[in-house]
Coordinates of C-alpha atoms and ligand atoms in Angstrom, one line a residue:
M1 CA -3.5 -67.0 5.5
T2 CA -6.1 -69.2 3.7
T3 CA -6.6 -71.2 6.9
A4 CA -7.4 -68.0 8.8
V5 CA -10.0 -67.1 6.4
R6 CA -11.6 -70.4 6.9
L7 CA -11.4 -70.2 10.4
L8 CA -13.0 -66.8 10.6
D9 CA -15.7 -67.9 8.0
G10 CA -16.3 -70.9 9.5
A11 CA -16.5 -70.4 13.5
S12 CA -20.0 -70.8 14.9
A13 CA -18.9 -68.6 18.0
P14 CA -16.3 -65.7 18.6
I15 CA -12.9 -66.7 18.0
H16 CA -9.5 -64.8 18.1
V17 CA -7.0 -65.4 15.2
T18 CA -3.5 -64.2 15.2
I19 CA -1.4 -64.4 12.1
V20 CA 2.5 -63.9 12.7
E21 CA 4.0 -62.7 9.5
R22 CA 7.7 -61.3 9.6
S23 CA 7.1 -59.5 6.3
S24 CA 4.9 -56.3 6.0
D25 CA 2.7 -58.3 3.2
V26 CA 0.7 -60.6 4.9
G27 CA -0.6 -63.5 2.9
R28 CA 1.2 -62.8 -0.2
G29 CA 4.5 -64.9 0.5
V30 CA 7.2 -64.9 -1.9
A31 CA 4.8 -66.3 -4.9
Y32 CA 2.4 -63.3 -4.8
G33 CA 4.6 -60.7 -3.6
V34 CA 6.1 -59.9 -6.7
E35 CA 5.6 -56.7 -8.2
N36 CA 6.5 -57.4 -11.9
T37 CA 3.3 -57.8 -13.9
N38 CA 5.5 -60.3 -16.3
C39 CA 5.7 -62.9 -13.6
L40 CA 2.6 -65.1 -14.4
L41 CA 0.8 -67.7 -12.6
N42 CA 1.3 -71.1 -13.6
V43 CA -2.2 -72.2 -13.1
P44 CA -5.1 -71.1 -15.2
A45 CA -6.9 -68.4 -13.5
A46 CA -10.4 -70.6 -13.0
R47 CA -8.4 -73.2 -10.9
M48 CA -6.7 -70.4 -8.6
G49 CA -9.5 -69.8 -6.3
A50 CA -7.9 -69.8 -2.5
L51 CA -11.2 -71.6 -0.8
V52 CA -12.3 -75.0 -1.6
E53 CA -15.8 -74.1 -1.9
D54 CA -15.3 -71.7 -5.0
E55 CA -12.6 -73.0 -7.3
E56 CA -13.3 -69.7 -9.7
Q57 CA -13.2 -66.9 -7.0
F58 CA -9.9 -65.7 -8.5
Y59 CA -11.0 -65.8 -11.9
H60 CA -14.4 -63.6 -10.9
F61 CA -12.2 -61.2 -9.2
A62 CA -9.7 -60.6 -12.0
R63 CA -12.9 -60.2 -14.0
T64 CA -14.0 -57.2 -11.8
R65 CA -10.6 -55.9 -12.8
D66 CA -10.7 -56.5 -16.3
R67 CA -14.0 -57.9 -18.2
R68 CA -11.8 -59.6 -21.0
V69 CA -10.1 -62.2 -18.5
S70 CA -11.2 -65.8 -19.5
P71 CA -11.0 -68.8 -17.4
G72 CA -7.9 -70.2 -19.3
D73 CA -5.7 -67.3 -18.5
F74 CA -2.4 -67.2 -16.7
L75 CA -2.6 -63.9 -14.9
P76 CA 0.2 -61.9 -13.1
R77 CA 1.0 -63.0 -9.7
S78 CA 0.8 -59.6 -8.6
L79 CA -3.0 -59.4 -9.1
Y80 CA -3.3 -62.8 -7.3
G81 CA -1.7 -61.0 -4.3
E82 CA -4.0 -58.5 -4.5
Y83 CA -6.9 -61.0 -4.6
L84 CA -5.4 -62.7 -1.4
D85 CA -5.4 -58.9 0.3
E86 CA -8.9 -58.7 -0.4
L87 CA -9.9 -62.0 0.6
L88 CA -8.4 -61.5 4.1
R89 CA -9.8 -57.9 4.4
S90 CA -13.3 -59.2 3.5
A91 CA -13.0 -62.2 6.1
A92 CA -11.9 -59.8 8.8
R93 CA -14.7 -57.7 8.2
R94 CA -17.4 -60.4 8.1
G95 CA -15.6 -61.9 11.1
R96 CA -16.0 -58.8 13.2
Q97 CA -19.7 -58.7 12.5
S98 CA -19.7 -62.2 14.2
G99 CA -17.6 -61.1 17.0
H100 CA -14.5 -62.6 15.6
E101 CA -11.2 -61.0 15.9
L102 CA -8.1 -61.0 13.6
R103 CA -4.9 -59.8 14.8
I104 CA -1.9 -59.3 12.5
V105 CA 1.5 -59.2 14.4
T106 CA 4.4 -58.3 12.2
D107 CA 7.7 -60.4 13.5
E108 CA 9.3 -63.3 13.3
A109 CA 8.1 -66.5 15.3
I110 CA 11.4 -67.9 16.9
G111 CA 10.2 -70.4 19.4
L112 CA 7.2 -72.5 20.4
E113 CA 6.4 -74.3 24.1
A114 CA 3.3 -75.9 25.4
D115 CA 2.4 -74.8 28.8
V116 CA 1.0 -77.0 31.6
L117 CA -2.7 -76.4 30.3
G118 CA -1.6 -77.7 26.7
R119 CA -1.8 -74.1 25.4
F120 CA 1.0 -72.9 23.4
R121 CA 3.4 -69.8 23.9
V122 CA 4.9 -68.3 20.6
A123 CA 8.1 -66.5 21.2
L124 CA 9.0 -63.6 18.9
A125 CA 12.4 -62.5 17.4
S126 CA 11.4 -58.5 18.4
S127 CA 8.7 -58.4 20.8
A128 CA 7.5 -59.9 24.0
P129 CA 5.9 -63.2 24.0
L130 CA 2.2 -63.4 22.7
P131 CA -0.6 -64.6 25.1
P132 CA -1.0 -68.5 25.0
F133 CA -2.9 -69.9 22.1
D134 CA -5.1 -72.9 22.1
A135 CA -3.9 -74.1 18.6
V136 CA -1.1 -73.2 16.3
I137 CA -0.9 -73.9 12.7
V138 CA 2.7 -73.7 11.0
A139 CA 2.3 -72.4 7.8
T140 CA 5.8 -71.0 7.0
G141 CA 5.7 -71.8 3.6
N142 CA 8.8 -72.9 1.3
L143 CA 12.5 -73.2 2.9
S144 CA 14.8 -70.5 1.9
P145 CA 17.3 -71.7 -0.8
L146 CA 20.8 -73.3 -0.1
V147 CA 23.7 -71.9 -1.4
P148 CA 24.8 -74.4 -4.1
V149 CA 27.8 -76.5 -3.2
Q150 CA 30.0 -75.2 -5.7
V151 CA 29.8 -71.7 -4.1
G152 CA 32.5 -71.3 -1.4
S153 CA 32.2 -69.0 1.9
D154 CA 34.1 -66.0 -0.1
L155 CA 31.6 -65.9 -2.8
A156 CA 28.7 -66.8 -0.8
S157 CA 29.0 -63.8 1.4
H158 CA 30.2 -61.5 -1.4
D159 CA 27.8 -58.8 -2.7
R160 CA 27.9 -60.2 -6.3
F161 CA 26.4 -63.3 -5.2
I162 CA 22.7 -63.3 -4.8
S163 CA 21.7 -66.0 -2.6
D164 CA 18.1 -65.8 -2.4
P165 CA 16.6 -63.8 -5.3
W166 CA 13.3 -63.8 -3.6
A167 CA 14.5 -61.4 -0.5
P168 CA 13.4 -58.1 -0.8
S169 CA 14.9 -55.7 -3.3
A170 CA 17.6 -58.5 -3.9
L171 CA 17.7 -58.1 -7.7
R172 CA 18.4 -54.6 -7.4
R173 CA 21.6 -55.7 -6.4
I174 CA 22.8 -56.5 -10.0
D175 CA 25.3 -54.6 -11.7
S176 CA 23.2 -53.3 -14.9
R177 CA 26.4 -53.0 -16.9
Q178 CA 27.6 -56.7 -17.0
G179 CA 26.1 -60.0 -17.8
V180 CA 24.4 -62.6 -15.2
L181 CA 25.1 -66.0 -14.3
L182 CA 22.1 -67.7 -12.8
I183 CA 22.4 -71.0 -11.6
G184 CA 19.4 -72.9 -12.1
T185 CA 17.0 -73.4 -15.1
G186 CA 13.9 -73.9 -13.7
L187 CA 10.7 -71.9 -12.4
T188 CA 13.0 -69.4 -10.4
A189 CA 15.3 -69.1 -13.1
V190 CA 12.7 -68.3 -15.4
D191 CA 11.0 -65.7 -13.1
V192 CA 14.5 -64.1 -12.3
A193 CA 15.5 -63.9 -16.0
L194 CA 12.0 -61.9 -16.8
S195 CA 12.3 -59.8 -13.9
I196 CA 16.2 -58.6 -14.8
V197 CA 14.9 -57.9 -18.4
E198 CA 12.1 -55.9 -16.9
E199 CA 14.2 -54.0 -13.9
H200 CA 17.7 -54.0 -15.8
G201 CA 17.3 -54.1 -19.5
E202 CA 18.5 -57.0 -21.8
L203 CA 21.7 -57.8 -20.1
P204 CA 23.4 -61.0 -21.4
M205 CA 22.2 -63.9 -19.1
V206 CA 23.6 -67.8 -19.0
A207 CA 21.6 -69.9 -17.0
I208 CA 23.1 -73.5 -16.1
S209 CA 21.8 -76.6 -14.4
R210 CA 22.5 -80.3 -14.6
R211 CA 20.2 -80.8 -17.5
G212 CA 19.9 -77.5 -19.0
Q213 CA 16.1 -78.1 -19.1
L214 CA 13.7 -75.3 -18.9
P215 CA 10.0 -75.7 -17.4
Q216 CA 7.8 -77.1 -20.5
P217 CA 5.0 -74.8 -21.6
H218 CA 1.3 -75.2 -21.0
R219 CA -0.5 -75.4 -24.5
P220 CA -1.6 -72.1 -25.8
H221 CA -4.6 -70.3 -24.2
G222 CA -7.9 -72.5 -23.9
H223 CA -6.4 -76.0 -23.0
P224 CA -6.4 -76.6 -19.4
P225 CA -5.7 -80.2 -18.9
S226 CA -8.6 -82.2 -17.7
Y227 CA -8.1 -85.0 -15.1
G228 CA -9.7 -87.7 -17.2
H229 CA -6.7 -89.5 -18.8
F230 CA -5.2 -91.3 -15.9
P231 CA -2.9 -94.0 -17.0
P232 CA -5.0 -97.2 -16.3
D233 CA -1.8 -99.4 -15.4
L234 CA -1.1 -97.1 -12.6
V235 CA -4.0 -98.5 -10.6
S236 CA -2.6 -102.2 -10.5
C237 CA 1.1 -101.9 -11.0
S238 CA 3.7 -102.5 -8.2
P239 CA 4.7 -99.4 -6.0
T240 CA 8.2 -99.0 -8.0
I241 CA 9.2 -95.8 -9.8
S242 CA 9.9 -97.9 -12.7
A243 CA 6.7 -99.2 -12.9
Y244 CA 4.9 -95.9 -12.5
L245 CA 7.3 -94.4 -15.3
S246 CA 6.5 -97.0 -17.9
A247 CA 2.8 -97.0 -17.2
V248 CA 2.7 -93.3 -17.7
R249 CA 4.9 -93.6 -20.9
K250 CA 2.7 -96.5 -22.4
H251 CA -0.4 -94.2 -21.8
V252 CA 1.4 -91.0 -22.9
R253 CA 2.0 -92.9 -26.4
A254 CA -1.5 -94.4 -26.5
L255 CA -3.0 -91.0 -26.1
E256 CA -0.4 -89.6 -28.9
D257 CA -1.7 -92.1 -31.2
D258 CA -5.1 -90.8 -30.5
G259 CA -4.2 -87.1 -31.1
V260 CA -4.3 -86.3 -27.3
D261 CA -1.6 -84.2 -25.9
W262 CA 0.8 -85.6 -23.2
R263 CA -0.1 -83.0 -20.9
E264 CA -3.6 -84.5 -20.4
A265 CA -1.8 -87.7 -18.7
I266 CA 0.6 -85.5 -16.5
G267 CA -2.4 -83.6 -15.4
S268 CA -4.7 -86.3 -14.4
L269 CA -2.2 -87.8 -12.2
R270 CA -2.6 -84.7 -9.7
P271 CA -5.6 -85.9 -7.7
L272 CA -4.1 -89.3 -7.4
T273 CA -0.3 -88.0 -6.6
P274 CA -0.6 -88.4 -3.1
K275 CA -1.9 -91.9 -3.0
L276 CA 1.0 -93.0 -5.4
W277 CA 3.4 -91.4 -3.4
Q278 CA 2.4 -92.7 -0.2
G279 CA 2.3 -96.1 -2.0
L280 CA 6.1 -96.2 -2.3
P281 CA 8.6 -97.4 -0.1
R282 CA 11.2 -95.2 1.3
E283 CA 13.8 -96.4 -1.4
E284 CA 11.6 -96.0 -4.3
R285 CA 10.9 -92.1 -3.0
E286 CA 14.5 -91.7 -3.0
R287 CA 14.9 -93.3 -6.3
F288 CA 12.2 -90.9 -7.6
L289 CA 14.0 -87.9 -6.0
R290 CA 17.3 -88.9 -7.3
H291 CA 16.4 -89.8 -10.8
V292 CA 13.0 -88.7 -12.0
Q293 CA 12.5 -85.5 -10.1
P294 CA 14.2 -83.0 -12.5
F295 CA 11.8 -84.4 -15.4
W296 CA 8.9 -84.5 -13.0
D297 CA 9.3 -80.6 -12.3
T298 CA 9.7 -79.6 -16.0
H299 CA 6.7 -81.5 -17.3
R300 CA 4.4 -81.1 -14.1
H301 CA 5.2 -77.4 -13.0
R302 CA 4.6 -75.8 -16.5
I303 CA 5.0 -72.2 -17.6
S304 CA 2.4 -70.1 -19.4
S305 CA 3.0 -70.3 -23.3
R306 CA 3.4 -66.5 -23.0
V307 CA 6.2 -66.8 -20.8
W308 CA 7.7 -69.8 -23.0
T309 CA 7.3 -67.7 -25.9
R310 CA 9.2 -64.6 -24.4
L311 CA 11.9 -67.0 -23.2
Q312 CA 12.6 -68.6 -26.6
E313 CA 12.6 -65.0 -28.3
L314 CA 15.4 -64.1 -25.6
R315 CA 17.4 -67.3 -26.5
Q316 CA 17.1 -66.6 -30.1
R317 CA 18.3 -63.1 -29.8
E318 CA 21.2 -64.6 -27.4
I319 CA 20.2 -62.7 -24.5
L320 CA 19.6 -65.7 -22.6
D321 CA 21.6 -68.8 -23.0
V322 CA 20.6 -72.1 -21.4
R323 CA 23.1 -74.8 -21.0
A324 CA 23.6 -78.3 -19.4
A325 CA 26.5 -77.1 -17.4
R326 CA 27.9 -76.9 -14.0
L327 CA 30.1 -74.0 -12.2
V328 CA 33.7 -75.6 -11.6
G329 CA 35.2 -72.5 -10.4
Y330 CA 35.4 -68.7 -10.0
S331 CA 37.4 -65.8 -9.0
V332 CA 36.1 -62.9 -7.3
E333 CA 37.6 -59.7 -8.8
S334 CA 37.2 -55.9 -7.7
D335 CA 34.5 -55.4 -10.2
H336 CA 33.3 -58.6 -11.9
V337 CA 33.2 -62.2 -11.3
R338 CA 35.0 -64.5 -13.4
A339 CA 32.9 -68.0 -13.5
I340 CA 34.1 -71.0 -15.0
V341 CA 31.5 -73.2 -16.4
R342 CA 31.9 -76.9 -17.7
D343 CA 29.2 -78.0 -20.2
R344 CA 27.8 -81.6 -19.7
G345 CA 29.9 -84.0 -21.3
R346 CA 32.6 -81.8 -22.1
M347 CA 36.2 -81.5 -20.7
Q348 CA 37.0 -78.0 -22.0
P349 CA 35.5 -75.3 -19.6
R350 CA 33.9 -71.9 -20.8
E351 CA 34.8 -68.8 -19.0
Y352 CA 32.3 -65.9 -18.4
T353 CA 32.9 -62.5 -16.9
V354 CA 29.9 -61.5 -15.0
G355 CA 28.6 -58.8 -12.5
S356 CA 26.6 -61.0 -10.7
I357 CA 25.7 -64.7 -9.9
I358 CA 22.3 -65.5 -9.1
N359 CA 21.0 -68.7 -7.0
C360 CA 18.1 -69.9 -8.7
T361 CA 18.1 -73.2 -7.2
G362 CA 14.6 -72.8 -5.7
P363 CA 13.6 -73.6 -2.3
A364 CA 15.7 -75.8 -0.3
A365 CA 14.6 -79.7 -0.8
D366 CA 15.9 -80.9 2.7
L367 CA 14.5 -79.6 5.8
R368 CA 17.5 -80.8 7.7
K369 CA 19.9 -78.7 5.8
Q370 CA 17.8 -75.4 6.2
M371 CA 15.7 -75.1 9.3
S372 CA 15.0 -71.5 10.3
P373 CA 15.2 -70.8 14.2
F374 CA 11.2 -71.5 14.5
L375 CA 11.1 -75.0 12.7
Q376 CA 14.6 -75.8 14.7
A377 CA 12.6 -74.8 17.8
L378 CA 9.5 -76.9 16.8
A379 CA 11.9 -79.9 16.2
D380 CA 14.3 -79.5 19.5
G381 CA 11.1 -79.0 21.6
G382 CA 10.1 -82.6 20.3
Y383 CA 6.8 -81.0 18.6
A384 CA 7.6 -81.8 15.2
V385 CA 9.7 -84.7 13.7
V386 CA 11.2 -84.3 10.1
D387 CA 10.0 -87.1 7.9
S388 CA 12.5 -89.7 6.5
L389 CA 13.6 -88.0 3.4
G390 CA 13.7 -84.3 4.8
L391 CA 11.1 -82.7 2.8
G392 CA 9.1 -81.7 5.4
F393 CA 7.6 -82.7 9.0
R394 CA 5.4 -85.9 9.6
V395 CA 1.7 -85.4 10.0
A396 CA -1.3 -87.6 10.7
P397 CA -4.2 -87.5 8.1
N398 CA -5.9 -84.7 9.7
G399 CA -2.8 -82.6 9.4
S400 CA -1.8 -82.6 13.1
M401 CA 1.7 -82.7 13.7
I402 CA 3.6 -85.9 15.0
G403 CA 5.8 -85.2 17.7
R404 CA 8.8 -87.1 18.9
D405 CA 6.6 -89.2 21.2
G406 CA 5.2 -90.6 18.0
R407 CA 1.9 -89.1 18.9
P408 CA -0.3 -86.3 16.7
H409 CA -0.7 -83.3 18.6
D410 CA -4.1 -82.2 17.6
S411 CA -3.6 -78.4 18.5
L412 CA -0.5 -78.0 16.4
K413 CA -1.2 -78.4 12.6
L414 CA 0.9 -78.0 9.6
V415 CA -0.3 -76.5 6.1
G416 CA 2.0 -75.6 3.3
P417 CA 4.9 -77.1 1.2
L418 CA 6.2 -78.9 4.3
L419 CA 3.7 -81.4 3.8
K420 CA 5.6 -82.7 0.6
G421 CA 7.0 -85.5 2.5
E422 CA 3.6 -86.5 3.4
Y423 CA 1.7 -86.2 -0.2
W424 CA 4.5 -84.7 -2.7
E425 CA 1.8 -82.7 -4.3
A426 CA 1.5 -79.9 -1.6
T427 CA 2.8 -76.6 -2.9
A428 CA 0.2 -75.4 -5.3
V429 CA -3.2 -73.5 -4.8
P430 CA -5.4 -76.4 -5.9
E431 CA -3.7 -78.5 -2.9
L432 CA -2.9 -75.8 -0.3
R433 CA -6.8 -74.7 -0.3
V434 CA -7.8 -78.4 0.5
H435 CA -5.3 -78.6 3.2
A436 CA -6.2 -75.2 4.5
A437 CA -10.0 -76.2 4.8
R438 CA -9.0 -79.6 6.5
T439 CA -6.8 -77.9 9.0
A440 CA -9.4 -75.1 9.9
D441 CA -12.4 -77.4 10.1
S442 CA -10.8 -80.0 12.3
L443 CA -9.7 -77.3 14.8
L444 CA -13.2 -75.8 14.7
A445 CA -14.8 -79.0 15.2
R446 CA -12.4 -79.7 18.0
F447 CA -12.8 -76.4 19.8
L448 CA -16.3 -75.2 18.9
G449 CA -17.7 -78.6 18.2
S450 CA -19.2 -77.5 14.9
V451 CA -18.3 -75.7 11.7
R452 CA -20.6 -73.4 10.3
H453 CA -20.1 -73.9 6.5
A454 CA -19.3 -77.5 6.8
Ligands
FAD1 C1 7.8 -68.1 -7.3 C2 6.7 -68.9 -7.1 C3 5.4 -69.0 -7.9 C4 4.4 -69.9 -7.8 N1 3.5 -69.6 -8.4 C5 2.5 -70.6 -8.3 C6 1.1 -70.5 -9.1 O1 1.1 -70.0 -10.3 N2 0.4 -71.1 -8.7 C7 0.2 -72.3 -8.0 O2 -0.9 -72.7 -7.6 N3 1.2 -72.2 -7.0 C8 2.3 -71.1 -6.9 N4 3.3 -71.4 -6.0 C9 3.2 -72.4 -4.9 C10 2.3 -71.9 -3.9 O3 1.3 -71.3 -4.2 C11 3.0 -71.1 -3.1 O4 4.4 -72.0 -2.4 C12 2.3 -70.7 -1.7 O5 2.3 -69.4 -1.5 C13 2.4 -71.4 -0.3 O6 1.6 -70.9 0.7 P1 2.2 -70.6 2.2 O7 1.1 -69.9 3.0 O8 2.3 -72.1 2.4 O9 3.4 -70.1 2.2 P2 3.9 -68.8 1.8 O10 3.0 -68.0 0.7 O11 5.4 -68.8 1.3 O12 3.8 -67.8 3.0 C14 4.5 -68.2 4.5 C15 4.9 -66.9 4.9 O13 5.3 -67.1 6.1 C16 6.1 -66.4 6.5 N5 7.0 -66.7 7.8 C17 7.9 -68.0 7.4 N6 8.5 -68.3 8.9 C18 7.9 -67.4 9.4 C19 8.3 -67.1 10.9 N7 9.0 -67.9 11.7 N8 7.7 -66.0 11.2 C20 6.8 -65.3 10.9 N9 6.6 -65.4 9.5 C21 7.3 -66.5 8.7 C22 6.9 -65.8 5.5 O14 7.1 -64.8 5.4 C23 5.9 -66.0 4.3 O15 5.0 -64.7 4.1 C24 4.3 -70.5 -6.6 C25 5.5 -70.6 -5.6 C26 6.4 -69.7 -5.9 C27 7.7 -69.8 -4.8

């Protein structure tokens, strides 16, 4: 959506932009389509501007709604959704004055094929194919969650198992008379737990994961991390995960000796993460995914201190139990599920009687295991190649997708979380807006020879 806005604002001659979106909420996606105002952004307001040229735009938008908002506030994600709506509406309005056209097609893209002129035909699930496009931007977001391996097909297809808590109305299926088991303790589990309390009241909830770690909190209001505490040894150390880790640990210790918070060191890695990631050989990246990612996720993708406090309160009141444990068995009964859970390092299992089990493992991490029909069509047609770790598709430095023939296709671009394989940091707004601008500008330069606001 941000790329569309950039195209409309940047085109120096009339263009036609079509957004194909399968849901009725264009631009909001899973993250910002939530209605629950307790689901907060995990980035401060003044860093959530969707456009590179105005990092604070969202903050100023929020101030038009409430003058008390300050730059370090963690605001509701639903408000961010309203901001995105407004951004698209106003870009469409401005675009019309310049002769541009924005068309929204509510349907699912299921196929793509290049014609002899190099234009693309996009097949849709329910309607006739659209007229051919000069360029296509693949911006399909995160992958849907995978059903955990411990969950067999009998439970996976049962109404008491919610395989995708982000699917429309998914949490309405929860049986409000009984407890709930959440598989996962990360950002998805945090959102789901708070949403359950909001929608169903304080049901007993057990959340399990291999390490039982919740995301770490940001510091209380007013302390967004700066990017100025980069671990110096990272510049010169060898490209291995153990060298990276020891450089970061050493720096965190030195900062703490000076009374500086560890978050400063983690925050400062952000602008250089793509370079550090690209410097790692494949086996080192694999090592990171296997051993370090759970710690990275909980320290890097933090939650607001308000959400953290609320979770602690739910835990103290024994409404939410967070455990390092795994599901080792279950039986589906007529009006409940009996879940057998084994704590890490313990032989003796525990048994829970719950009304629902919710998959909170988050977006699938391996594209090879979770291709939508559209992504499968891109791969099958040779337009896209999955990166060696299955994190996303391969791209050239300008975001052009690399095809099976090893060549970048300059009219077929990728933005969003599927760039993880290339940059690792590719899912949050501060990175998305950079990738969106690069993509839009490169297409405008290719087709119109110039970019109006460049
Ligand atoms: C729960 C959650 C909370 C987050 N919170 C933050 C935050 O606080 N701060 C931050 O910076 N980042 C946050 N993020 C990360 C990031 O901002 C989002 O992942 C971002 O929405 C990605 O944008 P996108 O446009 O690439 O994908 P999405 O916003 O997911 O949009 C992709 C869209 O494509 C549609 N689609 C997919 N396939 C097809 C198809 N074949 N045909 C038609 N339509 C299709 C989907 O319906 C969806 O609407 C969060 C992510 C999640 C999941």
